[in-house]
Coordinates of C-alpha atoms in Angstrom, one line a residue:
M234 CA 94.9 103.2 104.1
D235 CA 96.2 103.4 100.9
R236 CA 96.2 106.0 98.7
A237 CA 93.5 105.4 96.7
T238 CA 91.3 104.3 99.6
M239 CA 91.8 107.6 100.7
M240 CA 91.2 109.3 97.7
S241 CA 87.6 107.2 97.3
S242 CA 87.5 108.4 101.1
L243 CA 87.9 111.9 100.7
V244 CA 85.0 112.1 97.6
A245 CA 82.9 110.5 99.5
S246 CA 83.5 112.3 102.8
G247 CA 85.2 114.8 102.6
N248 CA 83.4 117.8 103.9
D249 CA 83.5 115.9 107.0
T250 CA 87.5 116.4 107.1
P251 CA 88.9 119.9 108.2
S252 CA 90.7 121.9 105.5
Q253 CA 93.5 121.8 107.2
Q254 CA 93.5 118.3 108.1
V255 CA 93.1 118.3 104.4
A256 CA 95.7 120.4 103.0
E257 CA 97.9 118.4 105.5
L258 CA 97.1 115.4 103.6
A259 CA 97.9 116.8 100.0
A260 CA 101.5 118.1 101.9
E261 CA 101.7 114.1 102.9
L262 CA 101.0 112.9 99.6
G263 CA 102.8 115.1 97.2
L264 CA 99.4 116.9 95.2
P265 CA 98.7 120.6 95.8
A266 CA 96.4 121.3 98.4
A267 CA 94.5 123.3 96.4
D268 CA 93.4 119.9 94.6
L269 CA 92.5 118.3 97.7
L270 CA 90.2 120.9 98.8
V271 CA 88.4 120.2 95.4
V272 CA 88.8 116.9 96.0
A273 CA 87.0 116.9 99.6
G274 CA 84.7 119.4 98.7
H275 CA 86.1 121.7 100.2
P276 CA 86.1 126.1 98.8
V277 CA 89.6 126.5 97.5
P278 CA 91.3 129.7 99.6
A279 CA 92.4 132.8 97.3
Q280 CA 95.5 132.4 98.0
L281 CA 95.6 129.2 96.5
L282 CA 94.4 129.7 93.2
P283 CA 97.0 130.8 90.2
P284 CA 96.9 134.7 89.4
E285 CA 95.2 136.2 86.2
R286 CA 96.9 135.0 83.5
D287 CA 96.6 135.5 79.8
A288 CA 94.6 133.4 78.0
R289 CA 96.2 133.9 75.0
V290 CA 99.8 133.5 76.0
M291 CA 98.6 130.2 77.8
R292 CA 97.6 128.9 74.6
Q293 CA 100.5 129.5 72.8
F294 CA 102.9 128.1 75.3
A295 CA 100.7 125.1 75.9
Y296 CA 100.7 124.6 71.8
R297 CA 104.5 124.8 72.0
V298 CA 104.9 122.4 74.9
S299 CA 102.7 120.2 72.9
Y300 CA 105.7 119.3 70.6
C301 CA 108.2 118.7 73.4
D302 CA 110.0 115.5 73.8
H303 CA 110.3 113.9 76.9
A304 CA 114.2 115.5 77.1
Q305 CA 112.6 119.1 76.3
L306 CA 110.0 118.7 78.7
A307 CA 112.6 118.3 81.4
A308 CA 114.9 120.6 80.2
L309 CA 111.8 123.4 80.3
E310 CA 111.2 121.8 83.8
A311 CA 114.8 122.5 85.3
F312 CA 114.9 126.0 83.6
V313 CA 111.5 126.9 85.6
R314 CA 112.7 125.5 88.6
S315 CA 116.4 127.4 87.9
L316 CA 114.4 130.9 88.0
P317 CA 114.5 132.7 91.1
R318 CA 111.6 132.7 93.8
L319 CA 109.4 135.9 93.8
A320 CA 107.5 136.9 96.0
A321 CA 104.1 135.7 95.6
P322 CA 101.4 137.3 93.3
E323 CA 98.4 139.1 95.3
P324 CA 95.4 136.3 95.0
P325 CA 93.6 137.1 92.7
S326 CA 90.4 139.2 92.9
V327 CA 88.1 137.4 90.9
P328 CA 88.2 133.5 91.1
P329 CA 89.8 131.8 87.7
A330 CA 86.5 131.4 85.2
W331 CA 85.0 127.9 85.4
P332 CA 87.0 126.0 82.4
G333 CA 83.7 124.4 80.4
R334 CA 81.2 126.1 78.5
R335 CA 78.7 124.9 80.6
P336 CA 78.1 124.4 84.5
A337 CA 79.2 120.9 85.9
E338 CA 76.4 118.2 86.6
T339 CA 78.3 115.2 88.1
R340 CA 80.5 115.7 90.9
L341 CA 83.3 114.4 88.8
A342 CA 82.9 117.1 86.4
A343 CA 83.3 119.7 89.2
V344 CA 86.5 117.8 90.0
L345 CA 88.0 117.6 87.2
G346 CA 87.0 121.6 85.6
A347 CA 88.3 122.8 89.2
L348 CA 92.0 120.5 88.6
I349 CA 91.8 122.4 85.2
R350 CA 91.1 125.7 86.8
N351 CA 93.6 125.3 89.8
R352 CA 96.0 125.4 87.0
G353 CA 95.1 128.6 85.6
F354 CA 94.0 126.7 82.5
G355 CA 91.0 126.9 80.1
I356 CA 89.9 124.2 78.5
R357 CA 91.6 125.9 75.3
E358 CA 94.5 126.5 77.5
L359 CA 95.5 122.9 77.8
P360 CA 98.4 121.0 76.0
F361 CA 97.4 119.2 73.3
M362 CA 96.9 115.3 75.0
G363 CA 94.8 113.5 72.0
L364 CA 91.7 114.4 73.2
S365 CA 89.0 116.8 71.1
L366 CA 87.8 119.8 72.8
S367 CA 84.4 118.7 72.7
T368 CA 85.6 115.5 75.0
L369 CA 87.5 117.9 77.2
Y370 CA 83.8 120.5 77.5
G371 CA 82.1 116.8 77.9
M372 CA 84.3 116.2 80.8
V373 CA 84.2 118.9 82.8
W374 CA 80.4 118.8 82.2
R375 CA 79.4 115.5 83.3
C376 CA 81.9 113.0 82.7
D377 CA 79.7 110.0 83.0
P378 CA 81.0 106.4 83.1
G379 CA 81.8 104.9 79.4
P380 CA 84.0 103.1 77.7
H381 CA 86.5 106.1 77.0
R382 CA 86.5 107.6 80.2
R383 CA 89.9 105.7 81.5
Q384 CA 91.9 106.7 78.6
Q385 CA 89.9 110.2 79.1
L386 CA 91.2 110.4 82.5
S387 CA 94.7 108.7 81.2
A388 CA 95.5 111.6 78.8
L389 CA 94.4 114.2 81.6
A390 CA 96.6 112.9 84.5
G391 CA 99.3 114.1 83.0
P392 CA 98.5 118.2 82.3
L393 CA 97.5 118.0 85.5
G394 CA 99.9 116.4 87.2
W395 CA 98.1 114.0 89.1
P396 CA 99.6 110.3 89.5
L397 CA 96.5 107.9 87.4
P398 CA 95.9 105.5 90.2
D399 CA 95.0 109.2 92.4
L400 CA 92.9 110.1 89.2
F401 CA 91.5 107.0 88.9
A402 CA 90.7 106.6 93.0
V403 CA 88.9 110.2 92.6
A404 CA 86.9 109.0 89.7
G405 CA 85.8 105.6 91.0
E406 CA 87.3 103.7 88.0
P407 CA 89.6 100.6 89.1
Y408 CA 93.0 100.9 88.1
S409 CA 95.6 98.4 86.3
Q410 CA 98.6 99.2 85.1
A411 CA 99.0 96.3 82.6
R412 CA 95.5 97.5 81.4
C413 CA 96.5 101.6 81.7
C414 CA 99.9 101.7 80.3
T415 CA 98.2 100.2 76.9
A416 CA 95.4 101.9 76.6
T417 CA 95.4 104.3 73.9
T418 CA 94.1 107.9 74.0
S419 CA 90.5 108.1 72.8
G420 CA 88.6 111.8 71.5
G421 CA 87.7 111.8 68.1
S422 CA 90.9 113.7 67.6
S423 CA 93.8 113.5 65.0
P424 CA 97.3 114.3 65.9
R425 CA 98.5 117.8 65.1
P426 CA 100.5 118.3 62.5
S427 CA 104.2 118.6 62.7
P428 CA 105.5 122.8 62.7

């Protein structure tokens, strides 16, 4: 079974798959267990949720990272990976807040919002990706099929750390590398001015 079929199957009937098996599949696919549990419709255990974070600090970090080119991002990743591993923080006493302004009304919106929440972000803490805040809030509220949904998912895949074909499979969107790689991001926002 290919990855896209596995993802689609998890979205459709993941509740029938035991949580432990979903976590094992996540390791096999190279995805965070918390993310695949969300896709399968299982609750995420507290120990897999991110620690509490200061939203203001996260927003400032995301803003600065938005200006990094590929070499700078690679250097930042290498630096973070070189830091000593500390003991795992205590699981949060309260799960991270829902990133949207309203509860999700569609399954895909619920999955996207939970994937963002699994990273400890709110919408305003996401790095700039060419989408307006209203578009991002809309994605975690409804995320209905539309002419721009493929471009929106393409923009969101990077900050989530998800392979684009996997995210498309979760959304029920057909994936074609030729069409996706030439797509431009849409959402009504203009690029940030240079610092």
